[in-house]
Amino acid sequence: MSDNSKVTLGKTLRDARIAKGFTLDDLQQATKIQKRYLIAIEDQNFDELPGDFYVRAFIKQYADMVDLDGAELLKQFDSTLPSTQTQEYVDKVNESNPETRSQQRKVDDRYVQLRRTIPVIGIVIVVLVVLVGIWVAAAHNGNSGTKDNVDSSSVSVSGSSTKTSSSSSQSSSSKSSSKKKAAETATFKKLSSTTSGSTWELKNASSKPKVSLSATSSAWMSVTISGATTWQGTLSTSTSHSLTIPSSATSVTFKFGNAPATKVKIDGKSFNFNSSTSTSSASSSSTTTSSQVQTVTLELK
């Protein structure tokens, strides 16, 4: 057929599409045929299609979507189209398209999902086998341990005495360790006091003492370590503040705006700076001011 016939085929399809109000994107979504193939069909560029068979299949599907008789259109322009298998085979393929392709994709998806599931099932089985093996081994070891305990019950009296002596030694060691730990608990000793505050000595604290500040009512306070202010703020009954004193620090100075309502703990032990004597070894001759605003210096030893 002449070139005019070829142009008539593409123009016929294009005109029918426009008459239906379809865009190429609409047609691509409806037929699942890529847009570039639809353009190639309208432009008669059949070489751009994936194969000779798809030329007739795509043209028929295109024609059916725009309410043209696809079979009649193929018959009319048969001489202008690439030759392929029998028309009966083409019609059979087109009749099941796109539903058949959709169904095939579903089958393929199920097959892929099955292939992914089988290895997971295998791994689960292997893990269960391993766990059962571990459980059996543990049960066997438990039985062996029970047997060993029964056998060990027949030891001599001298052996029992040795064990008793060893237990007593361990108990004595634990008591000594507890006494040593108690002796190393932080202690506070008052060195001096003035009308505006006091100076204390801290001994047996950890290398980096932990300080906890709280208040029974609204109280402003600040903390100065080795001459540098590290924190200041106002606490209430619902708030608190914690900080760590560096190991290199030699002194800590607290400024309390409401000293009677302020509570201080160092390494978990209360620092009773408001009392006339410390909890351990403060000088009995020293007195502490009961004023609200106080400056308390703690020297680290």
PDB file of C-alpha atoms in Angstrom:
ATOM      1  CA  MET A   1       0.000   0.000   0.000  1.00  0.00           C
ATOM      2  CA  SER A   2       1.186   3.595  -0.612  1.00  0.00           C
ATOM      3  CA  ASP A   3       2.626   5.974   1.953  1.00  0.00           C
ATOM      4  CA  ASN A   4      -0.781   7.736   2.066  1.00  0.00           C
ATOM      5  CA  SER A   5      -2.293   4.479   3.330  1.00  0.00           C
ATOM      6  CA  LYS A   6       0.314   4.270   6.098  1.00  0.00           C
ATOM      7  CA  VAL A   7      -0.416   7.791   7.181  1.00  0.00           C
ATOM      8  CA  THR A   8      -4.149   7.023   7.072  1.00  0.00           C
ATOM      9  CA  LEU A   9      -3.681   4.138   9.549  1.00  0.00           C
ATOM     10  CA  GLY A  10      -1.886   6.318  12.135  1.00  0.00           C
ATOM     11  CA  LYS A  11      -4.150   9.280  11.504  1.00  0.00           C
ATOM     12  CA  THR A  12      -7.256   7.087  11.845  1.00  0.00           C
ATOM     13  CA  LEU A  13      -6.140   5.919  15.287  1.00  0.00           C
ATOM     14  CA  ARG A  14      -5.051   9.396  16.399  1.00  0.00           C
ATOM     15  CA  ASP A  15      -8.304  11.011  15.244  1.00  0.00           C
ATOM     16  CA  ALA A  16     -10.354   8.342  17.009  1.00  0.00           C
ATOM     17  CA  ARG A  17      -8.364   8.858  20.234  1.00  0.00           C
ATOM     18  CA  ILE A  18      -8.847  12.631  20.123  1.00  0.00           C
ATOM     19  CA  ALA A  19     -12.556  12.181  19.364  1.00  0.00           C
ATOM     20  CA  LYS A  20     -12.868  10.029  22.501  1.00  0.00           C
ATOM     21  CA  GLY A  21     -11.069  12.732  24.515  1.00  0.00           C
ATOM     22  CA  PHE A  22      -8.188  10.424  25.422  1.00  0.00           C
ATOM     23  CA  THR A  23      -4.611  11.620  25.891  1.00  0.00           C
ATOM     24  CA  LEU A  24      -1.676   9.329  25.250  1.00  0.00           C
ATOM     25  CA  ASP A  25      -1.250   9.061  29.030  1.00  0.00           C
ATOM     26  CA  ASP A  26      -4.881   7.968  29.383  1.00  0.00           C
ATOM     27  CA  LEU A  27      -4.389   5.359  26.690  1.00  0.00           C
ATOM     28  CA  GLN A  28      -1.167   4.125  28.257  1.00  0.00           C
ATOM     29  CA  GLN A  29      -2.899   3.634  31.617  1.00  0.00           C
ATOM     30  CA  ALA A  30      -5.885   1.840  30.062  1.00  0.00           C
ATOM     31  CA  THR A  31      -3.982  -0.459  27.681  1.00  0.00           C
ATOM     32  CA  LYS A  32      -0.734  -0.854  29.660  1.00  0.00           C
ATOM     33  CA  ILE A  33       1.096  -0.124  26.392  1.00  0.00           C
ATOM     34  CA  GLN A  34       4.035   2.219  26.882  1.00  0.00           C
ATOM     35  CA  LYS A  35       3.472   5.756  25.655  1.00  0.00           C
ATOM     36  CA  ARG A  36       6.461   5.646  23.297  1.00  0.00           C
ATOM     37  CA  TYR A  37       4.937   2.631  21.516  1.00  0.00           C
ATOM     38  CA  LEU A  38       1.606   4.458  21.161  1.00  0.00           C
ATOM     39  CA  ILE A  39       3.421   7.407  19.595  1.00  0.00           C
ATOM     40  CA  ALA A  40       5.308   5.043  17.264  1.00  0.00           C
ATOM     41  CA  ILE A  41       2.006   3.508  16.111  1.00  0.00           C
ATOM     42  CA  GLU A  42       0.486   6.915  15.372  1.00  0.00           C
ATOM     43  CA  ASP A  43       3.664   7.940  13.511  1.00  0.00           C
ATOM     44  CA  GLN A  44       3.837   4.625  11.603  1.00  0.00           C
ATOM     45  CA  ASN A  45       7.294   3.923  13.110  1.00  0.00           C
ATOM     46  CA  PHE A  46       6.683   0.202  13.575  1.00  0.00           C
ATOM     47  CA  ASP A  47      10.409  -0.531  13.849  1.00  0.00           C
ATOM     48  CA  GLU A  48      10.397   1.063  17.322  1.00  0.00           C
ATOM     49  CA  LEU A  49       8.024  -1.597  18.674  1.00  0.00           C
ATOM     50  CA  PRO A  50       9.560  -4.588  20.480  1.00  0.00           C
ATOM     51  CA  GLY A  51       8.691  -7.055  17.684  1.00  0.00           C
ATOM     52  CA  ASP A  52       6.590  -7.644  14.577  1.00  0.00           C
ATOM     53  CA  PHE A  53       3.997  -9.576  16.558  1.00  0.00           C
ATOM     54  CA  TYR A  54       3.429  -6.629  18.921  1.00  0.00           C
ATOM     55  CA  VAL A  55       2.689  -4.294  15.981  1.00  0.00           C
ATOM     56  CA  ARG A  56      -0.603  -6.043  15.178  1.00  0.00           C
ATOM     57  CA  ALA A  57      -1.397  -6.792  18.843  1.00  0.00           C
ATOM     58  CA  PHE A  58      -0.868  -3.179  19.954  1.00  0.00           C
ATOM     59  CA  ILE A  59      -2.758  -1.729  16.959  1.00  0.00           C
ATOM     60  CA  LYS A  60      -5.767  -3.952  17.626  1.00  0.00           C
ATOM     61  CA  GLN A  61      -5.759  -3.106  21.333  1.00  0.00           C
ATOM     62  CA  TYR A  62      -5.377   0.626  20.545  1.00  0.00           C
ATOM     63  CA  ALA A  63      -8.272   0.451  18.047  1.00  0.00           C
ATOM     64  CA  ASP A  64     -10.560  -1.410  20.459  1.00  0.00           C
ATOM     65  CA  MET A  65      -9.956   1.202  23.179  1.00  0.00           C
ATOM     66  CA  VAL A  66     -11.055   4.058  20.874  1.00  0.00           C
ATOM     67  CA  ASP A  67     -14.159   2.140  19.706  1.00  0.00           C
ATOM     68  CA  LEU A  68     -12.766   1.097  16.314  1.00  0.00           C
ATOM     69  CA  ASP A  69     -13.006  -2.434  14.942  1.00  0.00           C
ATOM     70  CA  GLY A  70      -9.459  -3.639  15.574  1.00  0.00           C
ATOM     71  CA  ALA A  71      -9.771  -6.768  13.463  1.00  0.00           C
ATOM     72  CA  GLU A  72     -11.231  -4.813  10.546  1.00  0.00           C
ATOM     73  CA  LEU A  73      -8.513  -2.163  10.827  1.00  0.00           C
ATOM     74  CA  LEU A  74      -5.784  -4.820  10.738  1.00  0.00           C
ATOM     75  CA  LYS A  75      -7.406  -6.439   7.726  1.00  0.00           C
ATOM     76  CA  GLN A  76      -7.709  -3.091   5.943  1.00  0.00           C
ATOM     77  CA  PHE A  77      -4.048  -2.174   6.411  1.00  0.00           C
ATOM     78  CA  ASP A  78      -2.633  -5.696   6.398  1.00  0.00           C
ATOM     79  CA  SER A  79      -0.266  -5.006   3.498  1.00  0.00           C
ATOM     80  CA  THR A  80       1.326  -2.053   5.339  1.00  0.00           C
ATOM     81  CA  LEU A  81       2.068  -4.003   8.529  1.00  0.00           C
ATOM     82  CA  PRO A  82       4.997  -6.364   9.248  1.00  0.00           C
ATOM     83  CA  SER A  83       4.161 -10.024   8.673  1.00  0.00           C
ATOM     84  CA  THR A  84       3.873 -12.238  11.755  1.00  0.00           C
ATOM     85  CA  GLN A  85       2.020 -15.352  12.897  1.00  0.00           C
ATOM     86  CA  THR A  86      -1.555 -16.159  11.811  1.00  0.00           C
ATOM     87  CA  GLN A  87      -4.271 -13.656  12.566  1.00  0.00           C
ATOM     88  CA  GLU A  88      -6.126 -16.299  14.575  1.00  0.00           C
ATOM     89  CA  TYR A  89      -3.160 -16.442  16.997  1.00  0.00           C
ATOM     90  CA  VAL A  90      -2.991 -12.675  17.174  1.00  0.00           C
ATOM     91  CA  ASP A  91      -6.712 -12.385  17.921  1.00  0.00           C
ATOM     92  CA  LYS A  92      -6.448 -15.047  20.601  1.00  0.00           C
ATOM     93  CA  VAL A  93      -3.646 -13.182  22.336  1.00  0.00           C
ATOM     94  CA  ASN A  94      -5.451  -9.835  22.084  1.00  0.00           C
ATOM     95  CA  GLU A  95      -8.713 -11.228  23.419  1.00  0.00           C
ATOM     96  CA  SER A  96      -6.980 -12.174  26.649  1.00  0.00           C
ATOM     97  CA  ASN A  97      -5.015  -8.944  26.901  1.00  0.00           C
ATOM     98  CA  PRO A  98      -4.642  -7.220  29.317  1.00  0.00           C
ATOM     99  CA  GLU A  99      -6.526  -9.501  31.738  1.00  0.00           C
ATOM    100  CA  THR A 100      -4.356 -12.528  30.968  1.00  0.00           C
ATOM    101  CA  ARG A 101      -1.198 -10.526  31.539  1.00  0.00           C
ATOM    102  CA  SER A 102      -2.585  -9.272  34.825  1.00  0.00           C
ATOM    103  CA  GLN A 103      -3.398 -12.808  35.915  1.00  0.00           C
ATOM    104  CA  GLN A 104       0.042 -13.984  34.864  1.00  0.00           C
ATOM    105  CA  ARG A 105       1.638 -11.233  36.929  1.00  0.00           C
ATOM    106  CA  LYS A 106      -0.376 -12.409  39.940  1.00  0.00           C
ATOM    107  CA  VAL A 107       0.843 -15.978  39.393  1.00  0.00           C
ATOM    108  CA  ASP A 108       4.424 -14.731  39.065  1.00  0.00           C
ATOM    109  CA  ASP A 109       4.049 -12.685  42.248  1.00  0.00           C
ATOM    110  CA  ARG A 110       2.808 -15.727  44.146  1.00  0.00           C
ATOM    111  CA  TYR A 111       5.719 -17.745  42.805  1.00  0.00           C
ATOM    112  CA  VAL A 112       8.226 -15.075  43.862  1.00  0.00           C
ATOM    113  CA  GLN A 113       6.612 -14.853  47.301  1.00  0.00           C
ATOM    114  CA  LEU A 114       6.815 -18.631  47.665  1.00  0.00           C
ATOM    115  CA  ARG A 115      10.489 -18.591  46.690  1.00  0.00           C
ATOM    116  CA  ARG A 116      11.128 -15.977  49.355  1.00  0.00           C
ATOM    117  CA  THR A 117       9.158 -17.863  52.011  1.00  0.00           C
ATOM    118  CA  ILE A 118      10.862 -21.241  51.565  1.00  0.00           C
ATOM    119  CA  PRO A 119      14.329 -20.044  52.759  1.00  0.00           C
ATOM    120  CA  VAL A 120      12.726 -18.377  55.798  1.00  0.00           C
ATOM    121  CA  ILE A 121      10.941 -21.595  56.717  1.00  0.00           C
ATOM    122  CA  GLY A 122      14.232 -23.461  56.321  1.00  0.00           C
ATOM    123  CA  ILE A 123      16.015 -21.030  58.629  1.00  0.00           C
ATOM    124  CA  VAL A 124      13.260 -21.350  61.249  1.00  0.00           C
ATOM    125  CA  ILE A 125      13.545 -25.142  61.158  1.00  0.00           C
ATOM    126  CA  VAL A 126      17.335 -24.981  61.559  1.00  0.00           C
ATOM    127  CA  VAL A 127      16.995 -22.593  64.530  1.00  0.00           C
ATOM    128  CA  LEU A 128      14.431 -24.886  66.176  1.00  0.00           C
ATOM    129  CA  VAL A 129      16.734 -27.884  65.704  1.00  0.00           C
ATOM    130  CA  VAL A 130      19.629 -25.971  67.272  1.00  0.00           C
ATOM    131  CA  LEU A 131      17.486 -24.868  70.237  1.00  0.00           C
ATOM    132  CA  VAL A 132      16.283 -28.415  70.815  1.00  0.00           C
ATOM    133  CA  GLY A 133      19.903 -29.615  70.696  1.00  0.00           C
ATOM    134  CA  ILE A 134      20.928 -27.008  73.268  1.00  0.00           C
ATOM    135  CA  TRP A 135      18.012 -27.964  75.514  1.00  0.00           C
ATOM    136  CA  VAL A 136      18.918 -31.666  75.344  1.00  0.00           C
ATOM    137  CA  ALA A 137      22.571 -30.893  76.105  1.00  0.00           C
ATOM    138  CA  ALA A 138      21.594 -28.695  79.056  1.00  0.00           C
ATOM    139  CA  ALA A 139      19.297 -31.388  80.436  1.00  0.00           C
ATOM    140  CA  HIS A 140      22.099 -33.942  80.131  1.00  0.00           C
ATOM    141  CA  ASN A 141      24.547 -31.661  81.933  1.00  0.00           C
ATOM    142  CA  GLY A 142      21.979 -31.037  84.666  1.00  0.00           C
ATOM    143  CA  ASN A 143      21.629 -34.773  85.275  1.00  0.00           C
ATOM    144  CA  SER A 144      25.409 -35.133  85.404  1.00  0.00           C
ATOM    145  CA  GLY A 145      25.636 -32.270  87.919  1.00  0.00           C
ATOM    146  CA  THR A 146      23.035 -33.943  90.143  1.00  0.00           C
ATOM    147  CA  LYS A 147      25.026 -37.142  90.104  1.00  0.00           C
ATOM    148  CA  ASP A 148      28.217 -35.296  91.033  1.00  0.00           C
ATOM    149  CA  ASN A 149      26.432 -33.635  93.969  1.00  0.00           C
ATOM    150  CA  VAL A 150      25.313 -37.036  95.254  1.00  0.00           C
ATOM    151  CA  ASP A 151      28.856 -38.380  94.996  1.00  0.00           C
ATOM    152  CA  SER A 152      30.322 -35.373  96.797  1.00  0.00           C
ATOM    153  CA  SER A 153      28.058 -35.982  99.825  1.00  0.00           C
ATOM    154  CA  SER A 154      30.383 -38.803 100.873  1.00  0.00           C
ATOM    155  CA  VAL A 155      33.384 -36.557 101.698  1.00  0.00           C
ATOM    156  CA  SER A 156      35.265 -37.068 104.969  1.00  0.00           C
ATOM    157  CA  VAL A 157      34.721 -35.129 108.174  1.00  0.00           C
ATOM    158  CA  SER A 158      38.102 -33.467 107.776  1.00  0.00           C
ATOM    159  CA  GLY A 159      37.024 -32.171 104.368  1.00  0.00           C
ATOM    160  CA  SER A 160      33.906 -30.663 105.927  1.00  0.00           C
ATOM    161  CA  SER A 161      36.016 -29.015 108.575  1.00  0.00           C
ATOM    162  CA  THR A 162      38.238 -27.507 105.900  1.00  0.00           C
ATOM    163  CA  LYS A 163      35.227 -26.084 104.076  1.00  0.00           C
ATOM    164  CA  THR A 164      33.863 -24.668 107.337  1.00  0.00           C
ATOM    165  CA  SER A 165      37.186 -23.017 108.067  1.00  0.00           C
ATOM    166  CA  SER A 166      37.278 -21.565 104.544  1.00  0.00           C
ATOM    167  CA  SER A 167      33.753 -20.177 104.940  1.00  0.00           C
ATOM    168  CA  SER A 168      34.679 -18.581 108.253  1.00  0.00           C
ATOM    169  CA  SER A 169      37.734 -16.986 106.649  1.00  0.00           C
ATOM    170  CA  GLN A 170      35.631 -15.551 103.814  1.00  0.00           C
ATOM    171  CA  SER A 171      33.098 -14.207 106.341  1.00  0.00           C
ATOM    172  CA  SER A 172      35.846 -12.487 108.326  1.00  0.00           C
ATOM    173  CA  SER A 173      37.262 -10.999 105.142  1.00  0.00           C
ATOM    174  CA  SER A 174      33.813  -9.641 104.176  1.00  0.00           C
ATOM    175  CA  LYS A 175      33.378  -8.062 107.613  1.00  0.00           C
ATOM    176  CA  SER A 176      36.810  -6.430 107.403  1.00  0.00           C
ATOM    177  CA  SER A 177      35.989  -5.088 103.953  1.00  0.00           C
ATOM    178  CA  SER A 178      32.670  -3.681 105.246  1.00  0.00           C
ATOM    179  CA  LYS A 179      34.421  -1.975 108.177  1.00  0.00           C
ATOM    180  CA  LYS A 180      37.021  -0.486 105.833  1.00  0.00           C
ATOM    181  CA  LYS A 181      34.291   0.776 103.519  1.00  0.00           C
ATOM    182  CA  ALA A 182      32.418   2.331 106.454  1.00  0.00           C
ATOM    183  CA  ALA A 183      35.612   4.028 107.625  1.00  0.00           C
ATOM    184  CA  GLU A 184      36.093   5.575 104.177  1.00  0.00           C
ATOM    185  CA  THR A 185      32.614   7.165 104.101  1.00  0.00           C
ATOM    186  CA  ALA A 186      32.757  10.895 103.496  1.00  0.00           C
ATOM    187  CA  THR A 187      33.083  12.932 106.711  1.00  0.00           C
ATOM    188  CA  PHE A 188      32.571  16.654 107.285  1.00  0.00           C
ATOM    189  CA  LYS A 189      34.497  18.712 109.847  1.00  0.00           C
ATOM    190  CA  LYS A 190      33.794  22.369 110.544  1.00  0.00           C
ATOM    191  CA  LEU A 191      36.933  24.498 110.484  1.00  0.00           C
ATOM    192  CA  SER A 192      35.461  27.937 111.135  1.00  0.00           C
ATOM    193  CA  SER A 193      32.263  29.987 110.993  1.00  0.00           C
ATOM    194  CA  THR A 194      31.215  33.614 110.616  1.00  0.00           C
ATOM    195  CA  THR A 195      27.967  35.529 110.659  1.00  0.00           C
ATOM    196  CA  SER A 196      27.613  34.967 106.907  1.00  0.00           C
ATOM    197  CA  GLY A 197      28.668  31.338 106.585  1.00  0.00           C
ATOM    198  CA  SER A 198      31.181  28.627 107.451  1.00  0.00           C
ATOM    199  CA  THR A 199      34.193  26.657 106.225  1.00  0.00           C
ATOM    200  CA  TRP A 200      34.269  22.863 106.316  1.00  0.00           C
ATOM    201  CA  GLU A 201      36.715  20.060 105.574  1.00  0.00           C
ATOM    202  CA  LEU A 202      35.653  17.021 103.510  1.00  0.00           C
ATOM    203  CA  LYS A 203      37.561  13.771 103.982  1.00  0.00           C
ATOM    204  CA  ASN A 204      37.260  10.229 102.604  1.00  0.00           C
ATOM    205  CA  ALA A 205      35.144  11.303  99.632  1.00  0.00           C
ATOM    206  CA  SER A 206      35.355   9.538  96.261  1.00  0.00           C
ATOM    207  CA  SER A 207      37.811  10.759  93.625  1.00  0.00           C
ATOM    208  CA  LYS A 208      34.942  12.601  91.919  1.00  0.00           C
ATOM    209  CA  PRO A 209      32.352  13.391  94.600  1.00  0.00           C
ATOM    210  CA  LYS A 210      28.715  13.540  93.518  1.00  0.00           C
ATOM    211  CA  VAL A 211      26.771  16.565  94.798  1.00  0.00           C
ATOM    212  CA  SER A 212      22.961  16.592  95.004  1.00  0.00           C
ATOM    213  CA  LEU A 213      21.078  19.844  95.750  1.00  0.00           C
ATOM    214  CA  SER A 214      17.401  20.096  96.716  1.00  0.00           C
ATOM    215  CA  ALA A 215      15.077  22.399  98.628  1.00  0.00           C
ATOM    216  CA  THR A 216      11.988  22.213 100.821  1.00  0.00           C
ATOM    217  CA  SER A 217      10.777  25.538  99.407  1.00  0.00           C
ATOM    218  CA  SER A 218      11.947  28.055  96.805  1.00  0.00           C
ATOM    219  CA  ALA A 219      15.685  28.586  97.254  1.00  0.00           C
ATOM    220  CA  TRP A 220      18.333  30.238  95.088  1.00  0.00           C
ATOM    221  CA  MET A 221      21.864  28.810  95.151  1.00  0.00           C
ATOM    222  CA  SER A 222      25.150  28.747  93.236  1.00  0.00           C
ATOM    223  CA  VAL A 223      28.180  26.422  93.107  1.00  0.00           C
ATOM    224  CA  THR A 224      31.765  27.635  92.604  1.00  0.00           C
ATOM    225  CA  ILE A 225      34.527  25.054  92.112  1.00  0.00           C
ATOM    226  CA  SER A 226      38.163  26.146  92.465  1.00  0.00           C
ATOM    227  CA  GLY A 227      37.170  29.798  91.900  1.00  0.00           C
ATOM    228  CA  ALA A 228      34.898  29.214  88.835  1.00  0.00           C
ATOM    229  CA  THR A 229      31.087  29.312  89.071  1.00  0.00           C
ATOM    230  CA  THR A 230      29.808  26.089  87.513  1.00  0.00           C
ATOM    231  CA  TRP A 231      26.067  26.401  88.229  1.00  0.00           C
ATOM    232  CA  GLN A 232      23.477  28.715  89.731  1.00  0.00           C
ATOM    233  CA  GLY A 233      19.701  28.631  89.832  1.00  0.00           C
ATOM    234  CA  THR A 234      16.534  28.452  91.927  1.00  0.00           C
ATOM    235  CA  LEU A 235      15.143  25.136  93.160  1.00  0.00           C
ATOM    236  CA  SER A 236      11.735  24.293  94.548  1.00  0.00           C
ATOM    237  CA  THR A 237      10.186  21.282  96.240  1.00  0.00           C
ATOM    238  CA  SER A 238       9.680  19.624  92.861  1.00  0.00           C
ATOM    239  CA  THR A 239      13.151  20.237  91.422  1.00  0.00           C
ATOM    240  CA  SER A 240      16.729  19.258  92.208  1.00  0.00           C
ATOM    241  CA  HIS A 241      20.179  19.561  90.683  1.00  0.00           C
ATOM    242  CA  SER A 242      23.163  17.196  90.596  1.00  0.00           C
ATOM    243  CA  LEU A 243      26.785  17.761  89.648  1.00  0.00           C
ATOM    244  CA  THR A 244      30.172  16.068  89.888  1.00  0.00           C
ATOM    245  CA  ILE A 245      33.186  17.689  91.520  1.00  0.00           C
ATOM    246  CA  PRO A 246      36.314  17.169  89.356  1.00  0.00           C
ATOM    247  CA  SER A 247      39.149  15.164  90.905  1.00  0.00           C
ATOM    248  CA  SER A 248      41.461  18.168  90.442  1.00  0.00           C
ATOM    249  CA  ALA A 249      39.263  20.474  92.591  1.00  0.00           C
ATOM    250  CA  THR A 250      40.597  21.630  95.950  1.00  0.00           C
ATOM    251  CA  SER A 251      37.534  23.488  97.217  1.00  0.00           C
ATOM    252  CA  VAL A 252      33.836  24.041  96.549  1.00  0.00           C
ATOM    253  CA  THR A 253      31.911  27.148  97.601  1.00  0.00           C
ATOM    254  CA  PHE A 254      28.124  27.108  97.936  1.00  0.00           C
ATOM    255  CA  LYS A 255      26.057  30.297  98.157  1.00  0.00           C
ATOM    256  CA  PHE A 256      22.570  29.750  99.530  1.00  0.00           C
ATOM    257  CA  GLY A 257      19.841  32.388  99.309  1.00  0.00           C
ATOM    258  CA  ASN A 258      17.529  30.373 101.583  1.00  0.00           C
ATOM    259  CA  ALA A 259      19.907  28.209 103.602  1.00  0.00           C
ATOM    260  CA  PRO A 260      17.348  26.733 106.084  1.00  0.00           C
ATOM    261  CA  ALA A 261      15.335  25.344 103.141  1.00  0.00           C
ATOM    262  CA  THR A 262      18.395  23.974 101.299  1.00  0.00           C
ATOM    263  CA  LYS A 263      19.564  20.352 101.451  1.00  0.00           C
ATOM    264  CA  VAL A 264      22.959  19.110 100.234  1.00  0.00           C
ATOM    265  CA  LYS A 265      24.175  15.529  99.794  1.00  0.00           C
ATOM    266  CA  ILE A 266      27.737  14.528  98.851  1.00  0.00           C
ATOM    267  CA  ASP A 267      28.324  10.942  97.725  1.00  0.00           C
ATOM    268  CA  GLY A 268      24.868  10.170  99.108  1.00  0.00           C
ATOM    269  CA  LYS A 269      25.620  11.539 102.599  1.00  0.00           C
ATOM    270  CA  SER A 270      23.807  14.592 103.971  1.00  0.00           C
ATOM    271  CA  PHE A 271      25.977  17.672 104.498  1.00  0.00           C
ATOM    272  CA  ASN A 272      24.385  19.368 107.537  1.00  0.00           C
ATOM    273  CA  PHE A 273      26.035  22.754 107.170  1.00  0.00           C
ATOM    274  CA  ASN A 274      23.249  24.412 109.209  1.00  0.00           C
ATOM    275  CA  SER A 275      24.003  22.452 112.373  1.00  0.00           C
ATOM    276  CA  SER A 276      26.461  23.470 115.048  1.00  0.00           C
ATOM    277  CA  THR A 277      28.269  20.124 114.701  1.00  0.00           C
ATOM    278  CA  SER A 278      28.814  17.897 111.699  1.00  0.00           C
ATOM    279  CA  THR A 279      27.523  14.343 111.437  1.00  0.00           C
ATOM    280  CA  SER A 280      30.984  13.017 112.290  1.00  0.00           C
ATOM    281  CA  SER A 281      33.676  15.248 113.770  1.00  0.00           C
ATOM    282  CA  ALA A 282      32.855  18.958 113.695  1.00  0.00           C
ATOM    283  CA  SER A 283      34.387  21.147 116.377  1.00  0.00           C
ATOM    284  CA  SER A 284      32.024  21.512 119.336  1.00  0.00           C
ATOM    285  CA  SER A 285      33.266  25.039 120.067  1.00  0.00           C
ATOM    286  CA  SER A 286      32.222  26.402 116.669  1.00  0.00           C
ATOM    287  CA  THR A 287      28.815  27.877 116.019  1.00  0.00           C
ATOM    288  CA  THR A 288      27.006  28.291 112.748  1.00  0.00           C
ATOM    289  CA  THR A 289      24.892  31.246 111.764  1.00  0.00           C
ATOM    290  CA  SER A 290      21.198  30.622 111.251  1.00  0.00           C
ATOM    291  CA  SER A 291      20.796  33.431 108.736  1.00  0.00           C
ATOM    292  CA  GLN A 292      18.987  32.757 105.491  1.00  0.00           C
ATOM    293  CA  VAL A 293      21.826  33.862 103.207  1.00  0.00           C
ATOM    294  CA  GLN A 294      24.977  31.814 103.727  1.00  0.00           C
ATOM    295  CA  THR A 295      28.283  31.130 101.999  1.00  0.00           C
ATOM    296  CA  VAL A 296      29.610  27.640 102.753  1.00  0.00           C
ATOM    297  CA  THR A 297      33.091  26.590 101.634  1.00  0.00           C
ATOM    298  CA  LEU A 298      34.060  22.945 101.534  1.00  0.00           C
ATOM    299  CA  GLU A 299      37.776  22.114 101.378  1.00  0.00           C
ATOM    300  CA  LEU A 300      38.576  18.746  99.796  1.00  0.00           C
ATOM    301  CA  LYS A 301      41.219  16.587 101.483  1.00  0.00           C
TER     302      LYS A 301
END
